Amino acid sequence: QVQLVESGGGSVQVGDSLRLSCANSGRTFNVYTMAWFRQAPGKERQFVAAITGGSGSTYYAVSVKGRFTISRDNGKNTAYLQMNSLKPEDTAVYYCAARKGTLAITTTTSTYDYWGQGTQVTVSS
C-alpha cells in the first residue's frame, strides 16, 4: 500500500548542502512516522533522523544534529532531509523509511515497515 521513492542525492564537496526528498504513495501520509537512515559500504544501516506524523516532532542522530533538518509536507505526501555542512563521513546511501504511528519515534531499522530504494550521497574533500 505504501511505496517510498528517494531523490536528490549527488556528489558534492565538503561544506556543501543537499536536500533529499522522499515521496510516499500512502493515502494517509500523516499517520506515518517518517525517517531517514544511511548505509556506507560494509557498514550497518544507521539512523539519521525521524519526524512524527501528528505533531511533527523530530529526533536526530548525534552525528548530524545541528547540520541536518528533517521536515515533511503532508499535502504533498513528501518528507525531506536538508543536509548542510556536509562532511566526508556523511557519504552513504540514504534510505527513506516509514512506520505506522504518530506518537513516538523509533531509531532501529526493524521498527520501520516500508523502505525506499536509496539515493547515493558522496562528499569529497
mmCIF file of C-alpha atoms in Angstrom:
data_model
loop_
_atom_site.group_PDB
_atom_site.id
_atom_site.type_symbol
_atom_site.label_atom_id
_atom_site.label_comp_id
_atom_site.label_asym_id
_atom_site.label_seq_id
_atom_site.Cartn_x
_atom_site.Cartn_y
_atom_site.Cartn_z
ATOM 1 C CA GLN A 1 0.000 0.000 0.000
ATOM 2 C CA VAL A 2 2.943 2.313 0.640
ATOM 3 C CA GLN A 3 5.798 2.985 -1.754
ATOM 4 C CA LEU A 4 8.692 5.298 -0.978
ATOM 5 C CA VAL A 5 10.924 6.894 -3.594
ATOM 6 C CA GLU A 6 14.003 8.935 -2.667
ATOM 7 C CA SER A 7 15.644 11.580 -4.814
ATOM 8 C CA GLY A 8 18.120 14.437 -4.515
ATOM 9 C CA GLY A 9 21.373 12.598 -3.908
ATOM 10 C CA GLY A 10 24.584 13.505 -5.666
ATOM 11 C CA SER A 11 28.281 14.236 -5.393
ATOM 12 C CA VAL A 12 29.335 17.381 -3.519
ATOM 13 C CA GLN A 13 32.313 18.859 -1.727
ATOM 14 C CA VAL A 14 32.905 19.322 1.980
ATOM 15 C CA GLY A 15 30.713 22.089 3.362
ATOM 16 C CA ASP A 16 28.124 21.892 0.595
ATOM 17 C CA SER A 17 24.415 21.237 1.033
ATOM 18 C CA LEU A 18 21.895 18.813 -0.409
ATOM 19 C CA ARG A 19 18.191 18.274 0.066
ATOM 20 C CA LEU A 20 16.804 14.767 -0.194
ATOM 21 C CA SER A 21 13.148 14.104 -0.927
ATOM 22 C CA CYS A 22 11.014 11.058 -0.174
ATOM 23 C CA ALA A 23 7.702 10.679 -1.962
ATOM 24 C CA ASN A 24 5.188 8.489 -0.127
ATOM 25 C CA SER A 25 2.302 6.900 -2.015
ATOM 26 C CA GLY A 26 0.359 6.227 1.168
ATOM 27 C CA ARG A 27 -3.168 7.576 1.225
ATOM 28 C CA THR A 28 -2.934 8.635 4.867
ATOM 29 C CA PHE A 29 0.567 10.047 4.903
ATOM 30 C CA ASN A 30 0.016 11.969 8.126
ATOM 31 C CA VAL A 31 -0.376 8.777 10.203
ATOM 32 C CA TYR A 32 3.163 7.603 9.423
ATOM 33 C CA THR A 33 6.338 8.433 11.203
ATOM 34 C CA MET A 34 8.973 9.159 8.557
ATOM 35 C CA ALA A 35 12.679 8.619 8.963
ATOM 36 C CA TRP A 36 16.000 8.684 7.172
ATOM 37 C CA PHE A 37 18.704 6.050 7.542
ATOM 38 C CA ARG A 38 22.048 5.756 5.811
ATOM 39 C CA GLN A 39 24.417 2.932 4.963
ATOM 40 C CA ALA A 40 28.045 3.129 3.892
ATOM 41 C CA PRO A 41 29.721 0.203 2.083
ATOM 42 C CA GLY A 42 30.495 -2.596 4.516
ATOM 43 C CA LYS A 43 28.666 -0.820 7.338
ATOM 44 C CA GLU A 44 25.360 -1.367 9.084
ATOM 45 C CA ARG A 45 22.400 0.806 8.244
ATOM 46 C CA GLN A 46 22.304 3.684 10.738
ATOM 47 C CA PHE A 47 19.571 6.012 11.931
ATOM 48 C CA VAL A 48 19.842 9.634 10.818
ATOM 49 C CA ALA A 49 16.605 11.472 11.635
ATOM 50 C CA ALA A 50 12.870 10.979 12.117
ATOM 51 C CA ILE A 51 9.712 13.059 12.250
ATOM 52 C CA THR A 52 6.286 12.141 13.602
ATOM 53 C CA GLY A 53 3.145 12.471 11.531
ATOM 54 C CA GLY A 54 0.923 14.254 14.010
ATOM 55 C CA SER A 55 2.942 16.895 15.806
ATOM 56 C CA GLY A 56 5.985 16.959 13.555
ATOM 57 C CA SER A 57 8.314 16.236 16.442
ATOM 58 C CA THR A 58 11.857 15.482 15.302
ATOM 59 C CA TYR A 59 14.818 13.484 16.516
ATOM 60 C CA TYR A 60 18.370 13.338 15.177
ATOM 61 C CA ALA A 61 21.435 11.189 15.472
ATOM 62 C CA VAL A 62 24.196 12.962 17.370
ATOM 63 C CA SER A 63 26.418 12.849 14.295
ATOM 64 C CA VAL A 64 24.063 15.050 12.256
ATOM 65 C CA LYS A 65 22.295 17.198 14.845
ATOM 66 C CA GLY A 66 22.740 20.876 14.070
ATOM 67 C CA ARG A 67 23.594 20.170 10.423
ATOM 68 C CA PHE A 68 20.623 18.183 9.109
ATOM 69 C CA THR A 69 16.939 19.077 9.249
ATOM 70 C CA ILE A 70 14.088 16.648 8.632
ATOM 71 C CA SER A 71 10.711 18.002 7.583
ATOM 72 C CA ARG A 72 7.509 16.880 5.905
ATOM 73 C CA ASP A 73 4.762 18.292 3.746
ATOM 74 C CA ASN A 74 1.633 16.239 4.320
ATOM 75 C CA GLY A 75 -0.157 17.968 1.466
ATOM 76 C CA LYS A 76 2.498 16.668 -0.933
ATOM 77 C CA ASN A 77 2.971 13.299 0.802
ATOM 78 C CA THR A 78 6.669 14.065 0.921
ATOM 79 C CA ALA A 79 9.402 14.035 3.552
ATOM 80 C CA TYR A 80 12.672 15.931 3.228
ATOM 81 C CA LEU A 81 16.157 15.863 4.637
ATOM 82 C CA GLN A 82 18.068 19.127 4.361
ATOM 83 C CA MET A 83 21.767 18.408 4.769
ATOM 84 C CA ASN A 84 24.138 21.303 5.423
ATOM 85 C CA SER A 85 27.849 21.468 6.201
ATOM 86 C CA LEU A 86 28.391 18.050 4.675
ATOM 87 C CA LYS A 87 31.413 16.011 5.700
ATOM 88 C CA PRO A 88 33.158 13.044 4.037
ATOM 89 C CA GLU A 89 31.774 10.789 6.768
ATOM 90 C CA ASP A 90 28.268 11.628 5.544
ATOM 91 C CA THR A 91 28.982 9.639 2.377
ATOM 92 C CA ALA A 92 26.471 6.798 2.174
ATOM 93 C CA VAL A 93 23.334 5.549 0.518
ATOM 94 C CA TYR A 94 20.435 7.337 2.184
ATOM 95 C CA TYR A 95 17.160 5.490 2.681
ATOM 96 C CA CYS A 96 13.730 6.829 3.447
ATOM 97 C CA ALA A 97 11.628 4.748 5.829
ATOM 98 C CA ALA A 98 8.089 4.848 7.198
ATOM 99 C CA ARG A 99 6.245 3.230 10.061
ATOM 100 C CA LYS A 100 2.677 3.348 11.268
ATOM 101 C CA GLY A 101 2.015 5.540 14.261
ATOM 102 C CA THR A 102 2.436 9.202 15.086
ATOM 103 C CA LEU A 103 3.115 9.418 18.810
ATOM 104 C CA ALA A 104 6.616 8.034 19.201
ATOM 105 C CA ILE A 105 9.898 7.983 17.315
ATOM 106 C CA THR A 106 11.983 4.824 16.945
ATOM 107 C CA THR A 107 15.555 4.592 15.695
ATOM 108 C CA THR A 108 16.012 0.919 14.779
ATOM 109 C CA THR A 109 15.546 -0.473 11.281
ATOM 110 C CA SER A 110 13.344 -3.350 12.445
ATOM 111 C CA THR A 111 10.597 -0.975 13.587
ATOM 112 C CA TYR A 112 10.017 0.523 10.133
ATOM 113 C CA ASP A 113 7.523 -1.057 7.767
ATOM 114 C CA TYR A 114 8.421 0.482 4.420
ATOM 115 C CA TRP A 115 11.669 1.436 2.712
ATOM 116 C CA GLY A 116 12.739 3.329 -0.365
ATOM 117 C CA GLN A 117 15.380 2.180 -2.830
ATOM 118 C CA GLY A 118 18.059 4.562 -1.583
ATOM 119 C CA THR A 119 19.888 7.537 -3.050
ATOM 120 C CA GLN A 120 23.667 7.965 -3.076
ATOM 121 C CA VAL A 121 25.321 10.907 -1.354
ATOM 122 C CA THR A 122 29.054 11.368 -1.865
ATOM 123 C CA VAL A 123 31.029 14.092 -0.090
ATOM 124 C CA SER A 124 34.580 14.727 -1.288
ATOM 125 C CA SER A 125 37.382 16.673 0.389
#
